[in-house]
Amino acid sequence: MASLSQIFQGGASTSSPREAPAQLLVVSWNIEFGVQAAAAAAALLHSAQLSDADLILLQEMDEQGTELVARMVGLEYVYVPASIHPQTGRNFGNAVLSRWPLTDPGVVSLPYASAVQGQPRHLVHAVAHVGPMRIRACSVHTEVATLSPPKRRKQFAAIADVTSAGPDELLVIGGDFNTLTRRGIEAVTSRLASIGARRATEGAGPTLRKGGREFSLDHIYTRSLTPMSCGVVAGLGASDHRPLWVRLAPQAIAYDSASVAD
C-alpha cells in the first residue's frame, strides 16, 4: 500500500441515519479534472436518480473540489491524490464520500505509470459504517488503453488485493476502469470474480460518448450486496462522463435481471 501522508478526510453528514436502509444507493462519477465540482454537487443534490446516494465514488478530483462536494451534499469524505496533473497543475486523485461514518482509510498504488505522461494511478478506500454493516468502499481509476493489456491486467490484480480482510467482507469497488472494449470489461470482471465480486452495473448503459461512439468505461462491482437496479444519468453537463448508479440490497435477495434499468 502507498503512503497516506497526503490523506484528506473530513466533512459531516447532514443526516444521522442509524439503521441500514432497505436499499443502498452507490454512485460512481469521473468529474473531468474536477473543474466543475460545484455543478456536480448540484446534480448529486437534485437529480432524482442520485439525490439520496449513500456512497459516492469520485475520480479526477483535487482536495478542494472533494471538500466542496462533501459540504454541499452533506457527506463525510476521504480523498488521496495520486499525482499533480500536468494539464491543470492541481492534485489528481480519487475520493470516497459517504452519508455514513467513514473509518480505516487506505490507498493502493496501481503498478505502472502512464506511458504518455508518466502519471501513477491508485485506489482509495475506506470503511463505511452503514447501520450495523461495515462496507469497504473503493474508488478506482485505472490507466487508459495506451498502457499494454498485460500491464492493465496487473492493475486489475492490484485492485483485487484490497480485499485483505477476507472473502466475507462487504465490498463496493467503483470507478473509471477505462474499458474501451468488451474484452477490457471481461478482463476486469474475471479478475474481480476471483474475489467474489460481481459487476453490479451490467446493463446500466454507456458512461462516455466520444467521437460519435459510446463507451462503458465506468463500473461498480460488489460482494455480498445484491444489485436491484442500475443506470446512468445523461445530460448533466458537469463532466464528459455520465454518473453511474446502482441500488443494492444488504441482504441476499434473488436477483432479477429484468429489474435493471438503463
Tab-separated table of C-alpha atoms in Angstrom:
chain	number	residue	atom	x	y	z
A	1	MET	CA	0.000	0.000	0.000
A	2	ALA	CA	1.105	3.548	-0.684
A	3	SER	CA	1.686	6.232	1.926
A	4	LEU	CA	-1.263	8.098	3.437
A	5	SER	CA	0.897	11.183	4.067
A	6	GLN	CA	-1.418	13.284	1.869
A	7	ILE	CA	-4.738	11.934	3.013
A	8	PHE	CA	-7.587	14.427	3.258
A	9	GLN	CA	-10.520	13.438	5.441
A	10	GLY	CA	-13.426	15.471	6.779
A	11	GLY	CA	-16.966	16.594	6.152
A	12	ALA	CA	-20.063	15.649	8.059
A	13	SER	CA	-23.370	14.107	7.152
A	14	THR	CA	-26.336	16.459	7.457
A	15	SER	CA	-28.462	13.489	8.487
A	16	SER	CA	-27.820	10.946	11.192
A	17	PRO	CA	-29.186	7.614	9.960
A	18	ARG	CA	-28.989	4.782	12.455
A	19	GLU	CA	-30.492	1.803	10.693
A	20	ALA	CA	-29.349	0.372	7.391
A	21	PRO	CA	-31.688	1.309	4.515
A	22	ALA	CA	-33.651	-1.359	2.669
A	23	GLN	CA	-31.547	-0.478	-0.377
A	24	LEU	CA	-28.176	1.217	-0.553
A	25	LEU	CA	-27.568	3.717	-3.380
A	26	VAL	CA	-23.995	3.866	-4.711
A	27	VAL	CA	-22.872	6.417	-7.317
A	28	SER	CA	-19.578	6.491	-9.234
A	29	TRP	CA	-18.590	9.566	-11.265
A	30	ASN	CA	-15.443	10.724	-13.030
A	31	ILE	CA	-15.697	14.518	-12.842
A	32	GLU	CA	-13.362	15.672	-15.610
A	33	PHE	CA	-10.290	17.190	-13.860
A	34	GLY	CA	-12.654	18.112	-11.005
A	35	VAL	CA	-13.184	21.532	-12.569
A	36	GLN	CA	-16.990	21.526	-12.317
A	37	ALA	CA	-17.234	20.218	-8.778
A	38	ALA	CA	-19.977	22.715	-7.853
A	39	ALA	CA	-22.119	21.679	-10.831
A	40	ALA	CA	-21.541	18.021	-9.948
A	41	ALA	CA	-22.591	18.679	-6.350
A	42	ALA	CA	-25.783	20.369	-7.565
A	43	ALA	CA	-26.543	17.352	-9.752
A	44	LEU	CA	-25.931	14.995	-6.836
A	45	LEU	CA	-28.343	17.059	-4.747
A	46	HIS	CA	-31.140	17.489	-7.277
A	47	SER	CA	-31.075	14.569	-9.729
A	48	ALA	CA	-33.885	12.143	-8.961
A	49	GLN	CA	-31.609	9.148	-9.531
A	50	LEU	CA	-28.709	10.459	-7.422
A	51	SER	CA	-30.053	12.651	-4.640
A	52	ASP	CA	-30.286	10.028	-1.898
A	53	ALA	CA	-26.877	8.431	-2.501
A	54	ASP	CA	-25.357	6.627	0.476
A	55	LEU	CA	-21.900	6.236	-1.083
A	56	ILE	CA	-20.328	8.358	-3.841
A	57	LEU	CA	-17.069	7.363	-5.533
A	58	LEU	CA	-15.351	10.207	-7.404
A	59	GLN	CA	-12.340	10.296	-9.720
A	60	GLU	CA	-10.135	13.071	-11.187
A	61	MET	CA	-10.648	15.198	-8.080
A	62	ASP	CA	-8.500	17.526	-6.014
A	63	GLU	CA	-8.939	18.157	-2.291
A	64	GLN	CA	-10.778	21.476	-2.709
A	65	GLY	CA	-13.340	20.021	-5.109
A	66	THR	CA	-13.879	16.977	-2.917
A	67	GLU	CA	-14.441	19.136	0.160
A	68	LEU	CA	-16.848	21.344	-1.776
A	69	VAL	CA	-18.952	18.385	-2.943
A	70	ALA	CA	-18.970	16.906	0.564
A	71	ARG	CA	-20.009	20.229	2.121
A	72	MET	CA	-22.742	20.973	-0.420
A	73	VAL	CA	-24.254	17.485	-0.329
A	74	GLY	CA	-23.657	16.884	3.390
A	75	LEU	CA	-21.278	13.927	3.406
A	76	GLU	CA	-18.108	12.640	5.011
A	77	TYR	CA	-15.147	12.076	2.703
A	78	VAL	CA	-11.727	10.534	2.252
A	79	TYR	CA	-9.526	11.837	-0.567
A	80	VAL	CA	-5.967	10.961	-1.593
A	81	PRO	CA	-4.163	12.481	-4.616
A	82	ALA	CA	-2.251	10.172	-6.939
A	83	SER	CA	-0.268	12.923	-8.669
A	84	ILE	CA	-0.279	16.507	-9.870
A	85	HIS	CA	-1.845	16.561	-13.315
A	86	PRO	CA	0.368	18.335	-15.871
A	87	GLN	CA	-2.640	19.834	-17.640
A	88	THR	CA	-4.151	21.526	-14.583
A	89	GLY	CA	-1.244	21.814	-12.151
A	90	ARG	CA	-3.601	20.541	-9.428
A	91	ASN	CA	-3.835	17.344	-7.443
A	92	PHE	CA	-5.463	14.478	-9.318
A	93	GLY	CA	-6.926	11.527	-7.427
A	94	ASN	CA	-9.899	9.600	-6.093
A	95	ALA	CA	-12.372	10.108	-3.274
A	96	VAL	CA	-14.895	8.132	-1.243
A	97	LEU	CA	-17.855	10.144	0.106
A	98	SER	CA	-20.489	8.745	2.458
A	99	ARG	CA	-23.714	9.617	4.212
A	100	TRP	CA	-22.442	7.247	6.900
A	101	PRO	CA	-19.329	7.434	9.115
A	102	LEU	CA	-16.040	6.577	7.373
A	103	THR	CA	-13.070	4.933	9.076
A	104	ASP	CA	-9.927	2.968	8.183
A	105	PRO	CA	-8.860	4.931	5.087
A	106	GLY	CA	-6.343	3.329	2.765
A	107	VAL	CA	-4.740	3.675	-0.640
A	108	VAL	CA	-3.383	1.074	-3.048
A	109	SER	CA	-0.899	2.195	-5.693
A	110	LEU	CA	-1.544	0.557	-9.048
A	111	PRO	CA	1.515	-0.756	-10.874
A	112	TYR	CA	2.851	1.099	-13.919
A	113	ALA	CA	2.545	4.782	-14.702
A	114	SER	CA	1.046	6.374	-17.798
A	115	ALA	CA	3.018	5.584	-20.931
A	116	VAL	CA	2.408	9.146	-22.140
A	117	GLN	CA	2.511	11.460	-19.105
A	118	GLY	CA	4.219	9.241	-16.535
A	119	GLN	CA	1.408	9.662	-14.002
A	120	PRO	CA	0.634	6.949	-11.449
A	121	ARG	CA	-2.888	5.722	-10.663
A	122	HIS	CA	-4.326	4.366	-7.447
A	123	LEU	CA	-7.330	3.107	-5.497
A	124	VAL	CA	-8.658	4.920	-2.415
A	125	HIS	CA	-10.771	3.020	0.090
A	126	ALA	CA	-12.480	3.419	3.450
A	127	VAL	CA	-14.957	1.526	5.629
A	128	ALA	CA	-18.491	2.933	5.667
A	129	HIS	CA	-20.449	2.082	8.820
A	130	VAL	CA	-23.949	1.655	7.399
A	131	GLY	CA	-26.081	0.850	10.420
A	132	PRO	CA	-24.677	-2.449	11.720
A	133	MET	CA	-22.828	-3.153	8.459
A	134	ARG	CA	-19.199	-2.425	7.625
A	135	ILE	CA	-18.792	-1.884	3.886
A	136	ARG	CA	-15.378	-1.326	2.339
A	137	ALA	CA	-15.946	1.274	-0.378
A	138	CYS	CA	-13.247	1.678	-3.034
A	139	SER	CA	-12.828	4.419	-5.657
A	140	VAL	CA	-10.535	3.464	-8.520
A	141	HIS	CA	-9.149	4.990	-11.708
A	142	THR	CA	-7.061	2.702	-13.900
A	143	GLU	CA	-4.758	3.767	-16.716
A	144	VAL	CA	-6.016	4.382	-20.243
A	145	ALA	CA	-5.582	1.866	-23.044
A	146	THR	CA	-2.188	3.256	-24.094
A	147	LEU	CA	-0.905	1.017	-21.307
A	148	SER	CA	-0.442	-2.510	-22.642
A	149	PRO	CA	-3.112	-5.143	-21.863
A	150	PRO	CA	-0.731	-7.251	-19.688
A	151	LYS	CA	0.123	-4.190	-17.588
A	152	ARG	CA	-3.536	-3.203	-17.303
A	153	ARG	CA	-4.343	-6.724	-16.103
A	154	LYS	CA	-1.744	-6.258	-13.368
A	155	GLN	CA	-3.552	-3.089	-12.336
A	156	PHE	CA	-6.781	-5.099	-12.092
A	157	ALA	CA	-4.972	-7.669	-9.948
A	158	ALA	CA	-3.781	-4.905	-7.609
A	159	ILE	CA	-7.393	-3.754	-7.228
A	160	ALA	CA	-8.371	-7.246	-6.122
A	161	ASP	CA	-5.631	-7.184	-3.470
A	162	VAL	CA	-7.523	-4.525	-1.477
A	163	THR	CA	-9.704	-7.286	-0.005
A	164	SER	CA	-7.224	-8.280	2.667
A	165	ALA	CA	-9.980	-8.507	5.281
A	166	GLY	CA	-11.215	-11.728	3.722
A	167	PRO	CA	-13.921	-13.019	1.395
A	168	ASP	CA	-16.779	-12.277	3.799
A	169	GLU	CA	-16.180	-8.518	3.877
A	170	LEU	CA	-18.949	-6.432	2.267
A	171	LEU	CA	-17.313	-4.713	-0.666
A	172	VAL	CA	-18.051	-1.985	-3.220
A	173	ILE	CA	-15.461	-1.197	-5.908
A	174	GLY	CA	-16.369	1.519	-8.380
A	175	GLY	CA	-14.766	3.961	-10.731
A	176	ASP	CA	-13.316	4.610	-14.155
A	177	PHE	CA	-11.698	1.415	-15.449
A	178	ASN	CA	-11.069	2.880	-18.925
A	179	THR	CA	-12.524	-0.214	-20.589
A	180	LEU	CA	-12.855	0.765	-24.233
A	181	THR	CA	-13.788	-2.748	-25.388
A	182	ARG	CA	-15.860	-5.710	-24.296
A	183	ARG	CA	-12.613	-7.621	-23.830
A	184	GLY	CA	-11.433	-4.979	-21.363
A	185	ILE	CA	-14.651	-5.250	-19.365
A	186	GLU	CA	-14.322	-9.031	-19.324
A	187	ALA	CA	-10.731	-8.773	-18.065
A	188	VAL	CA	-11.792	-6.639	-15.073
A	189	THR	CA	-14.878	-8.727	-14.393
A	190	SER	CA	-12.966	-12.005	-14.494
A	191	ARG	CA	-10.273	-10.768	-12.116
A	192	LEU	CA	-12.730	-9.372	-9.577
A	193	ALA	CA	-14.874	-12.508	-9.821
A	194	SER	CA	-11.902	-14.350	-8.315
A	195	ILE	CA	-12.511	-12.455	-5.040
A	196	GLY	CA	-16.279	-12.965	-5.193
A	197	ALA	CA	-17.177	-9.543	-6.608
A	198	ARG	CA	-19.734	-9.200	-9.392
A	199	ARG	CA	-20.361	-6.415	-11.898
A	200	ALA	CA	-23.431	-4.853	-10.325
A	201	THR	CA	-23.918	-2.262	-13.095
A	202	GLU	CA	-24.078	-4.626	-16.045
A	203	GLY	CA	-26.710	-3.254	-18.429
A	204	ALA	CA	-26.584	0.266	-16.982
A	205	GLY	CA	-25.569	1.825	-20.293
A	206	PRO	CA	-22.522	3.678	-21.629
A	207	THR	CA	-20.873	6.328	-19.442
A	208	LEU	CA	-18.975	8.282	-22.120
A	209	ARG	CA	-19.742	9.480	-25.641
A	210	LYS	CA	-16.733	10.477	-27.730
A	211	GLY	CA	-16.208	10.778	-31.467
A	212	GLY	CA	-19.780	9.691	-32.083
A	213	ARG	CA	-19.255	6.426	-30.189
A	214	GLU	CA	-20.492	5.241	-26.793
A	215	PHE	CA	-18.222	3.571	-24.236
A	216	SER	CA	-18.799	1.801	-20.914
A	217	LEU	CA	-15.701	2.977	-19.071
A	218	ASP	CA	-17.149	3.114	-15.561
A	219	HIS	CA	-18.355	0.179	-13.474
A	220	ILE	CA	-19.373	-0.752	-9.944
A	221	TYR	CA	-18.549	-4.195	-8.538
A	222	THR	CA	-19.958	-5.573	-5.290
A	223	ARG	CA	-19.575	-8.538	-2.975
A	224	SER	CA	-22.279	-9.791	-0.608
A	225	LEU	CA	-24.606	-6.983	-1.725
A	226	THR	CA	-27.357	-7.729	-4.231
A	227	PRO	CA	-27.901	-5.336	-7.183
A	228	MET	CA	-31.555	-4.424	-7.640
A	229	SER	CA	-31.440	-1.711	-10.321
A	230	CYS	CA	-28.842	0.464	-12.028
A	231	GLY	CA	-28.391	3.116	-14.689
A	232	VAL	CA	-26.582	6.219	-15.863
A	233	VAL	CA	-27.737	9.842	-15.882
A	234	ALA	CA	-27.161	11.707	-19.142
A	235	GLY	CA	-27.227	15.406	-19.890
A	236	LEU	CA	-25.920	16.796	-16.611
A	237	GLY	CA	-23.029	18.704	-18.188
A	238	ALA	CA	-20.685	18.624	-15.172
A	239	SER	CA	-18.294	16.159	-16.822
A	240	ASP	CA	-17.565	14.279	-20.014
A	241	HIS	CA	-18.532	11.123	-18.069
A	242	ARG	CA	-22.091	10.293	-17.023
A	243	PRO	CA	-22.636	9.359	-13.378
A	244	LEU	CA	-23.293	5.665	-12.830
A	245	TRP	CA	-25.586	4.420	-10.057
A	246	VAL	CA	-26.727	1.144	-8.561
A	247	ARG	CA	-29.180	0.248	-5.810
A	248	LEU	CA	-28.050	-2.639	-3.624
A	249	ALA	CA	-29.888	-4.820	-1.120
A	250	PRO	CA	-27.868	-5.555	2.037
A	251	GLN	CA	-29.497	-8.940	2.428
A	252	ALA	CA	-29.485	-11.819	-0.051
A	253	ILE	CA	-32.422	-11.302	-2.424
A	254	ALA	CA	-32.881	-13.202	-5.667
A	255	TYR	CA	-31.556	-11.012	-8.482
A	256	ASP	CA	-33.956	-10.333	-11.340
A	257	SER	CA	-32.086	-9.021	-14.384
A	258	ALA	CA	-35.302	-7.551	-15.739
A	259	SER	CA	-35.241	-5.009	-12.895
A	260	VAL	CA	-32.074	-3.374	-14.222
A	261	ALA	CA	-32.940	-0.064	-15.874
A	262	ASP	CA	-30.973	1.912	-18.422
